[in-house]
């Protein structure tokens, strides 16, 4: 019965996504929904995109093992990312009328920086989308009672999500995200009430967690522990800001105000609801301690699904797995679309300069198909946990793309030379620490890389320029105006942005 409900829900949501595809007529519709999304849909797509497999399966498993300070990256860092985007990045980026985040780097710094940051951003999505595909395989395996293998579940999930993402683009993502946000909220609250009753009430669960030290947020007063805590926090808080899916939500809004407050509210809702799966998973330690003790040693990600399957009534099971599938689908569709759009626009399109808008739309769909196949193979062979896949995904953008983005918007003296040095130093130090520091370096690789990237930007921008750079480019771009091509900054894509 549970499996049939899951199948029907899955087919309905795919159908809705395909229906939304009828609104896609050009690349702007496909990439940013024609910049027509109202406030409630921007909020929903911000929330639903981030409420993925790691929120329902990865975060609770990490919380049970490490307590509250172990989940500083997500949900604390990730929700702060969305709020920071709304407060400091949404307005200036919206005024620039971008199709992709790569377009910002091209306008501000030139073609070289555009290519390097785009490649880093595309690669970073392997981990994030891989986590969603892995979770889909797990869910189909669980609800079918083992009849569908995890491997088969991965392919079923990725290929069906591909169908409506391929045709509907951002319109399909936004419409299905709105539906899935409703399912997530209802499902999580319902199952929360059910599990709370089994465990003796919210107060009992919270007191038990507090007495066992699980609610201690700050790390021990040890320098290495503090540095690791900071590194974990900034990985998702800052590393996920220069991401295409974030910019797509900003650019899809009807107005600048909607772009700003949709991000802030979506981030706030994500933070609040991310605690529900943690509460559910910890409740399992009171309801079925033997099951928790068994799974925490083998696969702690299975604790919550196992609890629901063995202890909750059918209605609660349907709502829980409906919410879980909604979370995974919304996250997976958005993160399949984002790297595909940015690769096509910022890597492929300049290599094929005579493409019409219709041909460009065709290539966006081809790249989406190819990326889906690649990321499914990656998920099949990855040994990392869902939480680690997501956390590791943002390290490369943190050390390569974050500093050039912030300085490009807020430091008038930032130059293309500084951006290039920031990218090279950030990635070089990050890789060096990974190779030399083993599994537990004193300063985590991503934090060392971030510091190196900042140093590279400052040094590279302040030393004598090899190519003349006009700092007024910064002012013109932030206010939505385009600088002249004669100032040492490449602007090949500006005509494309206007046409879209």
Short mmCIF file of N, CA, C and O in Angstrom, two decimals, residues 89-201:
data_model
loop_
_atom_site.label_atom_id
_atom_site.label_comp_id
_atom_site.label_asym_id
_atom_site.label_seq_id
_atom_site.Cartn_x
_atom_site.Cartn_y
_atom_site.Cartn_z
N UNK A 89 23.30 40.24 -1.19
CA UNK A 89 23.66 39.89 -2.56
C UNK A 89 22.49 39.98 -3.54
O UNK A 89 22.69 40.23 -4.73
N UNK A 90 21.28 39.72 -3.06
CA UNK A 90 20.13 39.63 -3.97
C UNK A 90 19.90 40.93 -4.75
O UNK A 90 19.72 40.90 -5.97
N UNK A 91 19.90 42.07 -4.06
CA UNK A 91 19.58 43.34 -4.73
C UNK A 91 20.60 43.71 -5.81
O UNK A 91 20.22 43.96 -6.96
N UNK A 92 21.92 43.75 -5.50
CA UNK A 92 22.87 44.12 -6.57
C UNK A 92 22.91 43.12 -7.71
O UNK A 92 23.05 43.51 -8.88
N UNK A 93 22.76 41.83 -7.43
CA UNK A 93 22.76 40.83 -8.50
C UNK A 93 21.50 40.93 -9.34
O UNK A 93 21.54 40.76 -10.56
N UNK A 94 20.36 41.19 -8.70
CA UNK A 94 19.10 41.32 -9.46
C UNK A 94 19.17 42.49 -10.42
O UNK A 94 18.69 42.40 -11.55
N UNK A 95 19.76 43.59 -9.97
CA UNK A 95 19.86 44.79 -10.83
C UNK A 95 20.74 44.53 -12.05
O UNK A 95 20.60 45.22 -13.06
N UNK A 96 21.63 43.55 -11.97
CA UNK A 96 22.51 43.26 -13.10
C UNK A 96 21.83 42.42 -14.18
O UNK A 96 22.39 42.22 -15.25
N UNK A 97 20.62 41.89 -13.88
CA UNK A 97 19.84 41.15 -14.88
C UNK A 97 20.65 39.99 -15.47
O UNK A 97 20.81 39.85 -16.68
N UNK A 98 21.15 39.13 -14.59
CA UNK A 98 22.01 38.03 -15.01
C UNK A 98 21.20 36.79 -15.37
O UNK A 98 20.12 36.57 -14.84
N UNK A 99 21.75 35.98 -16.26
CA UNK A 99 21.17 34.67 -16.52
C UNK A 99 21.84 33.62 -15.64
O UNK A 99 21.19 32.70 -15.16
N UNK A 100 23.16 33.77 -15.41
CA UNK A 100 23.91 32.83 -14.58
C UNK A 100 24.87 33.60 -13.68
O UNK A 100 25.18 34.77 -13.92
N UNK A 101 25.38 32.93 -12.66
CA UNK A 101 26.38 33.53 -11.79
C UNK A 101 27.68 33.76 -12.57
O UNK A 101 28.43 34.70 -12.31
N UNK A 102 27.95 32.91 -13.57
CA UNK A 102 29.13 33.10 -14.41
C UNK A 102 29.11 34.42 -15.14
O UNK A 102 30.17 35.02 -15.41
N UNK A 103 27.91 34.92 -15.48
CA UNK A 103 27.80 36.21 -16.16
C UNK A 103 28.32 37.35 -15.28
O UNK A 103 28.87 38.33 -15.78
N UNK A 104 28.15 37.22 -13.96
CA UNK A 104 28.69 38.25 -13.06
C UNK A 104 30.21 38.30 -13.17
O UNK A 104 30.80 39.38 -13.31
N UNK A 105 30.86 37.14 -13.10
CA UNK A 105 32.32 37.10 -13.16
C UNK A 105 32.82 37.60 -14.50
O UNK A 105 33.88 38.24 -14.58
N UNK A 106 32.09 37.32 -15.58
CA UNK A 106 32.50 37.80 -16.90
C UNK A 106 32.41 39.32 -16.98
O UNK A 106 33.34 39.98 -17.45
N UNK A 107 31.31 39.88 -16.51
CA UNK A 107 31.14 41.34 -16.58
C UNK A 107 32.14 42.06 -15.67
O UNK A 107 32.67 43.11 -16.03
N UNK A 108 32.38 41.50 -14.51
CA UNK A 108 33.21 42.20 -13.52
C UNK A 108 34.71 41.99 -13.75
O UNK A 108 35.51 42.89 -13.53
N UNK A 109 35.10 40.77 -14.18
CA UNK A 109 36.53 40.46 -14.25
C UNK A 109 37.03 40.02 -15.63
O UNK A 109 38.22 40.13 -15.90
N UNK A 110 36.17 39.47 -16.46
CA UNK A 110 36.63 39.04 -17.77
C UNK A 110 36.46 37.55 -18.00
O UNK A 110 36.04 36.79 -17.12
N UNK A 111 36.79 37.12 -19.19
CA UNK A 111 36.55 35.76 -19.64
C UNK A 111 37.31 34.71 -18.83
O UNK A 111 36.77 33.64 -18.50
N UNK A 112 38.54 34.97 -18.47
CA UNK A 112 39.33 33.99 -17.73
C UNK A 112 38.72 33.62 -16.40
O UNK A 112 38.60 32.44 -16.05
N UNK A 113 38.32 34.63 -15.64
CA UNK A 113 37.70 34.40 -14.34
C UNK A 113 36.35 33.71 -14.51
O UNK A 113 35.98 32.82 -13.73
N UNK A 114 35.63 34.10 -15.54
CA UNK A 114 34.33 33.46 -15.82
C UNK A 114 34.49 31.96 -16.01
O UNK A 114 33.74 31.16 -15.41
N UNK A 115 35.44 31.54 -16.81
CA UNK A 115 35.64 30.12 -17.10
C UNK A 115 36.05 29.36 -15.85
O UNK A 115 35.49 28.29 -15.53
N UNK A 116 37.02 29.89 -15.10
CA UNK A 116 37.52 29.19 -13.91
C UNK A 116 36.44 29.03 -12.84
O UNK A 116 36.28 27.95 -12.27
N UNK A 117 35.71 30.11 -12.57
CA UNK A 117 34.67 30.02 -11.54
C UNK A 117 33.51 29.14 -12.00
O UNK A 117 32.95 28.38 -11.20
N UNK A 118 33.16 29.20 -13.28
CA UNK A 118 32.08 28.36 -13.79
C UNK A 118 32.42 26.89 -13.65
O UNK A 118 31.59 26.07 -13.21
N UNK A 119 33.65 26.52 -14.01
CA UNK A 119 34.06 25.12 -13.88
C UNK A 119 34.04 24.67 -12.42
O UNK A 119 33.60 23.55 -12.11
N UNK A 120 34.50 25.54 -11.51
CA UNK A 120 34.48 25.20 -10.08
C UNK A 120 33.05 25.00 -9.59
O UNK A 120 32.76 24.05 -8.83
N UNK A 121 32.15 25.87 -10.02
CA UNK A 121 30.75 25.78 -9.60
C UNK A 121 30.10 24.51 -10.13
O UNK A 121 29.40 23.79 -9.40
N UNK A 122 30.34 24.19 -11.40
CA UNK A 122 29.76 22.98 -11.99
C UNK A 122 30.25 21.73 -11.27
O UNK A 122 29.47 20.84 -10.93
N UNK A 123 31.55 21.65 -11.00
CA UNK A 123 32.12 20.49 -10.31
C UNK A 123 31.53 20.35 -8.91
O UNK A 123 31.25 19.24 -8.43
N UNK A 124 31.30 21.48 -8.24
CA UNK A 124 30.78 21.43 -6.86
C UNK A 124 29.41 20.78 -6.79
O UNK A 124 29.02 20.25 -5.75
N UNK A 125 28.65 20.84 -7.88
CA UNK A 125 27.30 20.27 -7.85
C UNK A 125 27.30 18.74 -7.87
O UNK A 125 26.27 18.13 -7.55
N UNK A 126 28.41 18.13 -8.24
CA UNK A 126 28.45 16.66 -8.24
C UNK A 126 28.09 16.10 -6.86
O UNK A 126 27.30 15.17 -6.75
N UNK A 127 28.69 16.68 -5.81
CA UNK A 127 28.43 16.18 -4.46
C UNK A 127 27.00 16.42 -4.02
O UNK A 127 26.36 15.54 -3.43
N UNK A 128 26.48 17.62 -4.32
CA UNK A 128 25.14 17.97 -3.86
C UNK A 128 24.09 17.12 -4.56
O UNK A 128 23.22 16.52 -3.92
N UNK A 129 24.14 17.04 -5.89
CA UNK A 129 23.16 16.24 -6.61
C UNK A 129 23.37 14.76 -6.32
O UNK A 129 22.40 13.99 -6.21
N UNK A 130 24.63 14.36 -6.18
CA UNK A 130 24.92 12.97 -5.85
C UNK A 130 24.25 12.53 -4.56
O UNK A 130 23.75 11.40 -4.44
N UNK A 131 24.20 13.43 -3.57
CA UNK A 131 23.54 13.12 -2.30
C UNK A 131 22.05 12.87 -2.50
O UNK A 131 21.46 11.98 -1.88
N UNK A 132 21.42 13.65 -3.37
CA UNK A 132 19.98 13.48 -3.61
C UNK A 132 19.70 12.16 -4.34
O UNK A 132 18.75 11.45 -4.01
N UNK A 133 20.54 11.83 -5.32
CA UNK A 133 20.36 10.58 -6.06
C UNK A 133 20.57 9.37 -5.14
O UNK A 133 19.82 8.39 -5.20
N UNK A 134 21.57 9.46 -4.27
CA UNK A 134 21.81 8.39 -3.29
C UNK A 134 20.59 8.20 -2.40
O UNK A 134 20.17 7.06 -2.13
N UNK A 135 20.01 9.30 -1.94
CA UNK A 135 18.85 9.23 -1.06
C UNK A 135 17.63 8.65 -1.78
O UNK A 135 16.84 7.91 -1.18
N UNK A 136 17.47 8.98 -3.07
CA UNK A 136 16.35 8.41 -3.83
C UNK A 136 16.47 6.89 -3.90
O UNK A 136 15.47 6.17 -3.74
N UNK A 137 17.67 6.41 -4.14
CA UNK A 137 17.88 4.97 -4.17
C UNK A 137 17.52 4.33 -2.84
O UNK A 137 16.87 3.27 -2.79
N UNK A 138 17.90 4.98 -1.74
CA UNK A 138 17.60 4.47 -0.40
C UNK A 138 16.10 4.44 -0.15
O UNK A 138 15.56 3.45 0.35
N UNK A 139 15.39 5.51 -0.53
CA UNK A 139 13.95 5.59 -0.26
C UNK A 139 13.18 4.54 -1.06
O UNK A 139 12.31 3.84 -0.51
N UNK A 140 13.48 4.41 -2.35
CA UNK A 140 12.78 3.40 -3.15
C UNK A 140 13.05 1.99 -2.63
O UNK A 140 12.17 1.12 -2.65
N UNK A 141 14.27 1.76 -2.15
CA UNK A 141 14.61 0.47 -1.57
C UNK A 141 13.80 0.19 -0.31
O UNK A 141 13.28 -0.92 -0.11
N UNK A 142 13.65 1.22 0.53
CA UNK A 142 12.94 1.06 1.81
C UNK A 142 11.44 0.85 1.59
O UNK A 142 10.84 -0.07 2.15
N UNK A 143 10.81 1.72 0.80
CA UNK A 143 9.34 1.65 0.66
C UNK A 143 8.90 0.43 -0.13
O UNK A 143 7.74 0.00 -0.04
N UNK A 144 9.82 -0.17 -0.92
CA UNK A 144 9.46 -1.38 -1.66
C UNK A 144 9.80 -2.65 -0.89
O UNK A 144 9.63 -3.76 -1.41
N UNK A 145 10.27 -2.47 0.35
CA UNK A 145 10.64 -3.63 1.15
C UNK A 145 11.81 -4.40 0.58
O UNK A 145 11.93 -5.63 0.78
N UNK A 146 12.67 -3.71 -0.14
CA UNK A 146 13.85 -4.35 -0.72
C UNK A 146 13.64 -4.88 -2.12
O UNK A 146 14.60 -5.36 -2.76
N UNK A 147 12.41 -4.80 -2.64
CA UNK A 147 12.14 -5.29 -4.00
C UNK A 147 12.86 -4.45 -5.06
O UNK A 147 13.26 -4.95 -6.11
N UNK A 148 12.96 -3.15 -4.81
CA UNK A 148 13.71 -2.26 -5.70
C UNK A 148 15.08 -2.03 -5.06
O UNK A 148 15.17 -1.54 -3.93
N UNK A 149 16.15 -2.40 -5.75
CA UNK A 149 17.48 -2.22 -5.18
C UNK A 149 17.83 -0.73 -5.10
O UNK A 149 17.21 0.09 -5.77
N UNK A 150 18.81 -0.40 -4.29
CA UNK A 150 19.24 1.00 -4.18
C UNK A 150 19.73 1.53 -5.52
O UNK A 150 19.47 2.68 -5.89
N UNK A 151 20.43 0.67 -6.26
CA UNK A 151 20.94 1.07 -7.57
C UNK A 151 19.80 1.36 -8.54
O UNK A 151 19.79 2.39 -9.23
N UNK A 152 18.81 0.46 -8.59
CA UNK A 152 17.66 0.68 -9.47
C UNK A 152 16.89 1.92 -9.04
O UNK A 152 16.41 2.70 -9.88
N UNK A 153 16.77 2.14 -7.73
CA UNK A 153 16.08 3.32 -7.22
C UNK A 153 16.76 4.61 -7.64
O UNK A 153 16.10 5.61 -7.93
N UNK A 154 18.10 4.61 -7.67
CA UNK A 154 18.85 5.78 -8.12
C UNK A 154 18.48 6.13 -9.57
O UNK A 154 18.23 7.29 -9.90
N UNK A 155 18.46 5.11 -10.43
CA UNK A 155 18.18 5.35 -11.85
C UNK A 155 16.73 5.74 -12.08
O UNK A 155 16.44 6.65 -12.87
N UNK A 156 15.80 5.10 -11.37
CA UNK A 156 14.38 5.47 -11.49
C UNK A 156 14.19 6.93 -11.08
O UNK A 156 13.54 7.72 -11.77
N UNK A 157 14.77 7.29 -9.95
CA UNK A 157 14.62 8.65 -9.44
C UNK A 157 15.24 9.69 -10.35
O UNK A 157 14.61 10.68 -10.71
N UNK A 158 16.49 9.46 -10.75
CA UNK A 158 17.19 10.48 -11.54
C UNK A 158 16.57 10.66 -12.92
O UNK A 158 16.43 11.79 -13.41
N UNK A 159 16.14 9.58 -13.55
CA UNK A 159 15.60 9.68 -14.91
C UNK A 159 14.20 10.30 -14.92
O UNK A 159 13.86 11.05 -15.84
N UNK A 160 13.38 10.03 -13.90
CA UNK A 160 12.04 10.65 -13.87
C UNK A 160 12.12 12.13 -13.53
O UNK A 160 11.37 12.94 -14.09
N UNK A 161 13.04 12.50 -12.66
CA UNK A 161 13.23 13.93 -12.37
C UNK A 161 13.77 14.64 -13.61
O UNK A 161 13.38 15.77 -13.93
N UNK A 162 14.64 13.94 -14.33
CA UNK A 162 15.20 14.51 -15.56
C UNK A 162 14.10 14.88 -16.56
O UNK A 162 14.19 15.90 -17.23
N UNK A 163 13.04 14.05 -16.64
CA UNK A 163 11.99 14.25 -17.65
C UNK A 163 11.40 15.65 -17.56
O UNK A 163 11.38 16.40 -18.54
N UNK A 164 10.94 16.06 -16.35
CA UNK A 164 10.29 17.37 -16.29
C UNK A 164 11.29 18.51 -16.18
O UNK A 164 11.02 19.63 -16.63
N UNK A 165 12.49 18.24 -15.62
CA UNK A 165 13.51 19.29 -15.58
C UNK A 165 14.01 19.60 -16.99
O UNK A 165 14.24 20.77 -17.34
N UNK A 166 14.14 18.57 -17.80
CA UNK A 166 14.63 18.71 -19.17
C UNK A 166 13.72 19.61 -20.00
O UNK A 166 14.18 20.44 -20.77
N UNK A 167 12.42 19.47 -19.80
CA UNK A 167 11.47 20.24 -20.60
C UNK A 167 11.02 21.53 -19.91
O UNK A 167 10.80 22.54 -20.57
N UNK A 168 10.87 21.48 -18.61
CA UNK A 168 10.28 22.61 -17.91
C UNK A 168 11.24 23.61 -17.33
O UNK A 168 10.86 24.74 -17.02
N UNK A 169 12.53 23.22 -17.15
CA UNK A 169 13.51 24.15 -16.60
C UNK A 169 13.06 24.75 -15.28
O UNK A 169 12.47 24.09 -14.43
N UNK A 170 13.33 26.05 -15.12
CA UNK A 170 13.05 26.72 -13.86
C UNK A 170 11.56 26.83 -13.58
O UNK A 170 11.13 26.83 -12.42
N UNK A 171 10.74 26.90 -14.63
CA UNK A 171 9.29 26.92 -14.40
C UNK A 171 8.82 25.64 -13.73
O UNK A 171 8.05 25.65 -12.77
N UNK A 172 9.28 24.50 -14.24
CA UNK A 172 8.90 23.21 -13.65
C UNK A 172 9.43 23.08 -12.22
O UNK A 172 8.73 22.60 -11.32
N UNK A 173 10.67 23.54 -12.01
CA UNK A 173 11.26 23.49 -10.67
C UNK A 173 10.44 24.33 -9.69
O UNK A 173 10.12 23.88 -8.59
N UNK A 174 10.08 25.54 -10.09
CA UNK A 174 9.36 26.45 -9.19
C UNK A 174 7.97 25.94 -8.85
O UNK A 174 7.56 25.98 -7.69
N UNK A 175 7.25 25.47 -9.85
CA UNK A 175 5.87 25.00 -9.62
C UNK A 175 5.88 23.74 -8.74
O UNK A 175 5.10 23.63 -7.78
N UNK A 176 6.76 22.78 -9.06
CA UNK A 176 6.81 21.57 -8.24
C UNK A 176 7.36 21.87 -6.84
O UNK A 176 6.93 21.25 -5.86
N UNK A 177 8.29 22.81 -6.72
CA UNK A 177 8.80 23.21 -5.40
C UNK A 177 7.67 23.73 -4.51
O UNK A 177 7.64 23.46 -3.30
N UNK A 178 6.77 24.52 -5.09
CA UNK A 178 5.66 25.07 -4.30
C UNK A 178 4.78 23.94 -3.75
O UNK A 178 4.42 23.93 -2.57
N UNK A 179 4.44 22.98 -4.63
CA UNK A 179 3.66 21.82 -4.18
C UNK A 179 4.42 21.05 -3.12
O UNK A 179 3.86 20.66 -2.08
N UNK A 180 5.71 20.83 -3.35
CA UNK A 180 6.50 20.00 -2.45
C UNK A 180 6.75 20.68 -1.11
O UNK A 180 6.86 20.01 -0.08
N UNK A 181 6.81 22.01 -1.07
CA UNK A 181 6.94 22.70 0.20
C UNK A 181 5.72 22.43 1.08
O UNK A 181 5.84 22.20 2.29
N UNK A 182 4.54 22.45 0.48
CA UNK A 182 3.31 22.17 1.23
C UNK A 182 3.34 20.75 1.79
O UNK A 182 3.04 20.52 2.97
N UNK A 183 3.76 19.78 0.95
CA UNK A 183 3.83 18.38 1.39
C UNK A 183 4.86 18.23 2.51
O UNK A 183 4.63 17.52 3.50
N UNK A 184 6.02 18.88 2.37
CA UNK A 184 7.08 18.80 3.39
C UNK A 184 6.57 19.32 4.73
O UNK A 184 6.74 18.66 5.77
N UNK A 185 5.97 20.50 4.72
CA UNK A 185 5.51 21.12 5.97
C UNK A 185 4.44 20.26 6.65
O UNK A 185 4.53 19.96 7.84
N UNK A 186 3.42 19.84 5.88
CA UNK A 186 2.35 19.02 6.46
C UNK A 186 2.89 17.68 6.94
O UNK A 186 2.60 17.23 8.07
N UNK A 187 3.70 17.04 6.11
CA UNK A 187 4.24 15.73 6.46
C UNK A 187 5.13 15.76 7.69
O UNK A 187 5.01 14.91 8.58
N UNK A 188 6.02 16.74 7.77
CA UNK A 188 6.94 16.83 8.91
C UNK A 188 6.19 17.13 10.22
O UNK A 188 6.48 16.55 11.26
N UNK A 189 5.21 18.05 10.16
CA UNK A 189 4.46 18.38 11.37
C UNK A 189 3.60 17.20 11.83
O UNK A 189 3.49 16.92 13.02
N UNK A 190 2.99 16.51 10.87
CA UNK A 190 2.14 15.36 11.21
C UNK A 190 2.96 14.25 11.87
O UNK A 190 2.60 13.76 12.94
N UNK A 191 4.04 13.87 11.23
CA UNK A 191 4.86 12.79 11.78
C UNK A 191 5.52 13.22 13.09
O UNK A 191 5.74 12.42 14.00
N UNK A 192 5.80 14.54 13.22
CA UNK A 192 6.33 15.06 14.48
C UNK A 192 5.37 14.85 15.63
O UNK A 192 5.76 14.45 16.73
N UNK A 193 4.08 15.11 15.36
CA UNK A 193 3.06 14.88 16.38
C UNK A 193 2.94 13.41 16.75
O UNK A 193 2.82 13.06 17.93
N UNK A 194 2.99 12.53 15.74
CA UNK A 194 2.89 11.09 15.98
C UNK A 194 4.05 10.60 16.85
O UNK A 194 3.87 9.89 17.84
N UNK A 195 5.26 10.96 16.45
CA UNK A 195 6.46 10.47 17.14
C UNK A 195 6.56 11.08 18.54
O UNK A 195 6.97 10.41 19.50
N UNK A 196 6.17 12.35 18.65
CA UNK A 196 6.20 13.00 19.97
C UNK A 196 5.33 12.25 20.97
O UNK A 196 5.71 12.04 22.13
N UNK A 197 4.14 11.82 20.50
CA UNK A 197 3.25 11.06 21.38
C UNK A 197 3.87 9.74 21.81
O UNK A 197 3.74 9.34 22.98
N UNK A 198 4.57 9.07 20.91
CA UNK A 198 5.22 7.79 21.24
C UNK A 198 6.33 7.97 22.27
O UNK A 198 6.59 7.10 23.10
N UNK A 199 7.03 9.13 22.18
CA UNK A 199 8.21 9.35 23.04
C UNK A 199 7.84 9.97 24.39
O UNK A 199 8.72 10.12 25.24
N UNK A 200 6.59 10.36 24.57
CA UNK A 200 6.17 10.94 25.85
C UNK A 200 6.06 12.45 25.84
O UNK A 200 5.91 13.08 26.89
N UNK A 201 6.18 13.08 24.65
CA UNK A 201 6.03 14.53 24.54
C UNK A 201 7.34 15.23 24.18
O UNK A 201 8.43 14.67 24.37
#
